[in-house]
Short mmCIF file of N, CA and C in Angstrom, two decimals:
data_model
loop_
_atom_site.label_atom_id
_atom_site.label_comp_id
_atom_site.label_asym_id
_atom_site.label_seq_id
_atom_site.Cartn_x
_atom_site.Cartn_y
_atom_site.Cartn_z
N UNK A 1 15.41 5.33 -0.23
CA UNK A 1 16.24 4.35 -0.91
C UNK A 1 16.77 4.90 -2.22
N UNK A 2 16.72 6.05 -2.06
CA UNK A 2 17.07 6.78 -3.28
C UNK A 2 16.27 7.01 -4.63
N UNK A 3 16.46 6.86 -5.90
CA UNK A 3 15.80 7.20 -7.28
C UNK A 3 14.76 5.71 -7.45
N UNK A 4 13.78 6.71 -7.95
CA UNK A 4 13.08 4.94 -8.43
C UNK A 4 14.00 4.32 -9.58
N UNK A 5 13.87 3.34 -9.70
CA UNK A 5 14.23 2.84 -11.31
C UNK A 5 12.96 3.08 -11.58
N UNK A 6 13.50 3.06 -13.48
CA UNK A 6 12.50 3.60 -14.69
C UNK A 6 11.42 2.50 -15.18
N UNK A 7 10.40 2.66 -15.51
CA UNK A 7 9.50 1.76 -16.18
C UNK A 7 8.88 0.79 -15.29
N UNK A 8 9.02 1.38 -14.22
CA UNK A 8 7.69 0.82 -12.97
C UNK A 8 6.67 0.82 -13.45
N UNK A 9 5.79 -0.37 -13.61
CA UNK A 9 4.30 -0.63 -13.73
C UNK A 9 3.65 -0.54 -12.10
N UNK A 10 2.77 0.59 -12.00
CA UNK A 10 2.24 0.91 -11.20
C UNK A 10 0.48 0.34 -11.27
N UNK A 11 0.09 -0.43 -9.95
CA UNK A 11 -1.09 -0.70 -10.31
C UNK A 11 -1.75 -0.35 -9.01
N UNK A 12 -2.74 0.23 -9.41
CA UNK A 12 -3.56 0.78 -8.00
C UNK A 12 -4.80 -0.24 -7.36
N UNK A 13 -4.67 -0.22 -5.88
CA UNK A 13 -5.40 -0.76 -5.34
C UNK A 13 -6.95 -0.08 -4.97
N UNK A 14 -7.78 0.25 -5.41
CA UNK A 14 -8.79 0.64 -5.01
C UNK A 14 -10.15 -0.06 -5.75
N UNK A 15 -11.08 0.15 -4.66
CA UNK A 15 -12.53 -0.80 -4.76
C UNK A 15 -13.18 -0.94 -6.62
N UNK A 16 -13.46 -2.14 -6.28
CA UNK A 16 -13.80 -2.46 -7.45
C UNK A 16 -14.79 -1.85 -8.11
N UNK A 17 -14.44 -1.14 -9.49
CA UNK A 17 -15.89 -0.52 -9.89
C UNK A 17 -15.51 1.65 -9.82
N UNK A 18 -14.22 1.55 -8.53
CA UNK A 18 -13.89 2.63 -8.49
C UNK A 18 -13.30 3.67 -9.11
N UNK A 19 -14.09 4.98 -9.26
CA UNK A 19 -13.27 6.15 -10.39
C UNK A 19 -13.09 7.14 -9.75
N UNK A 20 -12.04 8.28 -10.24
CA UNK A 20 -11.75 9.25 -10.10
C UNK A 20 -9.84 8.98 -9.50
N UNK A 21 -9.97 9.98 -8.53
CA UNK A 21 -8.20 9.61 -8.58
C UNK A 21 -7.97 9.39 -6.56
N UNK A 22 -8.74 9.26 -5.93
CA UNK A 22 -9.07 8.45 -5.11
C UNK A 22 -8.83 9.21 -3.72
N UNK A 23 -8.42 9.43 -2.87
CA UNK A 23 -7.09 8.27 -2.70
C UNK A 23 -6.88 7.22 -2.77
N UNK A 24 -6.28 6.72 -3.26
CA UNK A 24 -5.52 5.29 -3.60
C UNK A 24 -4.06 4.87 -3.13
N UNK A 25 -4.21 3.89 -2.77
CA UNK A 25 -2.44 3.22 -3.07
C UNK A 25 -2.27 2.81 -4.31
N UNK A 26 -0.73 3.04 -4.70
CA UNK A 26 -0.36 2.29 -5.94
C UNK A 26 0.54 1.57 -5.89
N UNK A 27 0.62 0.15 -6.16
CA UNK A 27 1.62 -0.43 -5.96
C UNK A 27 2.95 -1.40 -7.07
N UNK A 28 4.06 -0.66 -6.93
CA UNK A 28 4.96 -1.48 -8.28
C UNK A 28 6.11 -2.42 -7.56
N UNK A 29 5.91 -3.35 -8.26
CA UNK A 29 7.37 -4.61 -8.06
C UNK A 29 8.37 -3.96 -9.17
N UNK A 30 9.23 -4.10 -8.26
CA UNK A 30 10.30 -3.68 -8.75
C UNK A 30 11.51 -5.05 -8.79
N UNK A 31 12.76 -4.33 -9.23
CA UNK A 31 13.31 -5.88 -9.41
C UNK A 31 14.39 -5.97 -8.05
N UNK A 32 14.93 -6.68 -7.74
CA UNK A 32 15.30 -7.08 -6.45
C UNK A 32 14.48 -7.60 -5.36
N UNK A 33 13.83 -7.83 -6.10
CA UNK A 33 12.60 -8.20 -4.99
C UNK A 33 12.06 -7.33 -4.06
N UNK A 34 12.36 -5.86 -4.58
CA UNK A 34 11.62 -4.61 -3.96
C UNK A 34 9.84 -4.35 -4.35
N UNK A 35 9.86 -3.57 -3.72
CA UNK A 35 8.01 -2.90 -3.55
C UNK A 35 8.05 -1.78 -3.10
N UNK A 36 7.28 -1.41 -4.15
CA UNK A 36 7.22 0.39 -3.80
C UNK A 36 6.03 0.93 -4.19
N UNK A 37 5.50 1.64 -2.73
CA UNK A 37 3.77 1.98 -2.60
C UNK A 37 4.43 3.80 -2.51
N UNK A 38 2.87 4.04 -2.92
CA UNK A 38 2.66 5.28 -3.13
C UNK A 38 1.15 5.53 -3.00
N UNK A 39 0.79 7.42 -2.84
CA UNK A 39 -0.12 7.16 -2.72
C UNK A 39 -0.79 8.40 -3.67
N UNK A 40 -2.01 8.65 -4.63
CA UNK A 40 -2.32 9.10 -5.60
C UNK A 40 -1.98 10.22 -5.80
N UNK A 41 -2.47 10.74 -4.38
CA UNK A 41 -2.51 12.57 -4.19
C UNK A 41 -0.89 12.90 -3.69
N UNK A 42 0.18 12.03 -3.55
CA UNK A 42 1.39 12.45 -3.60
C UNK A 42 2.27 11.51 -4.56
N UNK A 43 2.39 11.56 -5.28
CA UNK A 43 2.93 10.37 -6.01
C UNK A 43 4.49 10.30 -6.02
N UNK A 44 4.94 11.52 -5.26
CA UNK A 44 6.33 11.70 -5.64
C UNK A 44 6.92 11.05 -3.96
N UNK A 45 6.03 10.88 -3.37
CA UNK A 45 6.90 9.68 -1.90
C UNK A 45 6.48 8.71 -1.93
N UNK A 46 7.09 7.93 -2.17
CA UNK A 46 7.04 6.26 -2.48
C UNK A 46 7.76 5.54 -1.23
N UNK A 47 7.37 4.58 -0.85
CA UNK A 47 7.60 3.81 0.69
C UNK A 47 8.08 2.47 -0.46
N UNK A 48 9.52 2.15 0.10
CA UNK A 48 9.71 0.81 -0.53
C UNK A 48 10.32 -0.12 0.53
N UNK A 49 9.74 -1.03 0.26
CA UNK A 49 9.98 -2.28 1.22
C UNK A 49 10.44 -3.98 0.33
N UNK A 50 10.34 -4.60 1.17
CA UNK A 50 10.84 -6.08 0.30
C UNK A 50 9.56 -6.66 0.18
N UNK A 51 9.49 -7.85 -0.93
CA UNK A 51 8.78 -8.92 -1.30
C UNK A 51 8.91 -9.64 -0.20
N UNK A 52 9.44 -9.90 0.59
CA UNK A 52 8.67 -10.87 1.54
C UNK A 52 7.89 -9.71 2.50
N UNK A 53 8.81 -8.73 2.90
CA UNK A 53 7.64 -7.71 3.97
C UNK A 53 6.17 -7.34 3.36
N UNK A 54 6.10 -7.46 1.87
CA UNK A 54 4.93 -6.83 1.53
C UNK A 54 4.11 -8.58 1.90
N UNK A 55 4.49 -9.70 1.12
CA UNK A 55 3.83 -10.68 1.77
C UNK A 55 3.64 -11.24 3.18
N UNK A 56 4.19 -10.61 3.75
CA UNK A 56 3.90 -10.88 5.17
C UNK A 56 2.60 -10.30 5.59
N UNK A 57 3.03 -8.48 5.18
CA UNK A 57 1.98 -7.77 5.56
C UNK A 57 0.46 -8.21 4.54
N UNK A 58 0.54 -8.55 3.69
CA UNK A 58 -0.90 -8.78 2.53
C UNK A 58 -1.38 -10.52 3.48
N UNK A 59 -0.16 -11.40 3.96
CA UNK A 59 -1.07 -12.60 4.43
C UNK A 59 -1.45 -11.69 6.11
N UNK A 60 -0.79 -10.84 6.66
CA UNK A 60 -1.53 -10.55 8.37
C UNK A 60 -3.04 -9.97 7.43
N UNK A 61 -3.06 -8.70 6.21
CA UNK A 61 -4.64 -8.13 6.01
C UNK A 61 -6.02 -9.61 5.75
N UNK A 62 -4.95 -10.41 5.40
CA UNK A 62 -6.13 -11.51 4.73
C UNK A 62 -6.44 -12.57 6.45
N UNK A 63 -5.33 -12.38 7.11
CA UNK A 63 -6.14 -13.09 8.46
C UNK A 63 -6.54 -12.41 9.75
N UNK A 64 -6.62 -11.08 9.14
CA UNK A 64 -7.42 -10.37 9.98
C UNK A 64 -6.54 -8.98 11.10
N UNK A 65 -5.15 -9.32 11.30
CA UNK A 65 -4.53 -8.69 11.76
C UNK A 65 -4.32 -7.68 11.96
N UNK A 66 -4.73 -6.89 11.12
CA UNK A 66 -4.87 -5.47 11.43
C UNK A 66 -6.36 -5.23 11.07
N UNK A 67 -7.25 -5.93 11.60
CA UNK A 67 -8.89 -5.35 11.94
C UNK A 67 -9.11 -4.21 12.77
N UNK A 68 -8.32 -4.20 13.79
CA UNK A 68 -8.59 -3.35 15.14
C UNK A 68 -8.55 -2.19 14.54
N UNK A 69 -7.86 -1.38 12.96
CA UNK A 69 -8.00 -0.56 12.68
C UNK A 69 -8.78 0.10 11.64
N UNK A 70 -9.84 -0.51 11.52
CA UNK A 70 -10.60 -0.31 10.99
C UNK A 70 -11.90 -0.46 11.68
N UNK A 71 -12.00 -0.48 13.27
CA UNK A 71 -13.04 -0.63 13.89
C UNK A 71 -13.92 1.11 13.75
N UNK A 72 -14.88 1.06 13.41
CA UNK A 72 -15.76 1.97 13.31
C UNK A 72 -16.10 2.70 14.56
N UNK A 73 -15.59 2.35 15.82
CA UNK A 73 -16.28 2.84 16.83
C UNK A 73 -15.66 3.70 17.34
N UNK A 74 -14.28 3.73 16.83
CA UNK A 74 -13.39 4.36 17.45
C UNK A 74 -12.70 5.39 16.18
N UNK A 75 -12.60 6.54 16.44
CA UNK A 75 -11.85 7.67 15.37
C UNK A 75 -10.81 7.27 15.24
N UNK A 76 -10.36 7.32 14.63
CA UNK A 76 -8.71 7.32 13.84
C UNK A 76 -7.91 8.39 14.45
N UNK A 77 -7.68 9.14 14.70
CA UNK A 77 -7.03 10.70 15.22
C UNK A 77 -7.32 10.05 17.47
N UNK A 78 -8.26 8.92 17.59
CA UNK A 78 -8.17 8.20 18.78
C UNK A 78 -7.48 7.18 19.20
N UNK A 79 -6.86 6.19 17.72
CA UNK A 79 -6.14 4.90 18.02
C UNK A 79 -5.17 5.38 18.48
#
C-alpha cells in the first residue's frame, strides 16, 4: 500500500509480563481507518488492512475461530 505515514504509534502485542524483543506483533492505527501489523524481527514489512477487517478478525480470535490452529497435536509445517 505503499509508504507508511509518519508518527505511527506502534504497540506490541505480546504476553503479559513479557521481555526481550520477541517475536512479537506490533500493531498501529493509522488514519483512514487503516491497520498496520508488523512483526519485531522484520519491522520493515508491514501487512495493512482495514478497521473493520482487523475487528472482524480480533471478534473470530475471541470466539474461538481460529483454535484449530493452535491445536498442539498437530505441527504447524502439518496444517
Amino acid at each position: 500500500m505503499g509508504d507508511l505515514p509518519a508518527g505511527l504509534t506502534w504497540v506490541r502485542a505480546a504476553p503479559e509480563g513479557a521481555e526481550g524483543p520477541g517475536p512479537w506483533i506490533e500493531i498501529a492505527f493509522g488514519r483512514g481507518g487503516l491497520v498496520h501489523l508488523r512483526e519485531t524481527g522484520d519491522p520493515g514489512t508491514v501487512v495493512t488492512t482495514t478497521v473493520q477487517k482487523w475487528e472482524a478478525f480480533t471478534r473470530g480470535v475471541v470466539a474461538g475461530e481460529f483454535d484449530h490452529f493452535a491445536e498442539p497435536t498437530t505441527p504447524l509445517t502439518e496444517r
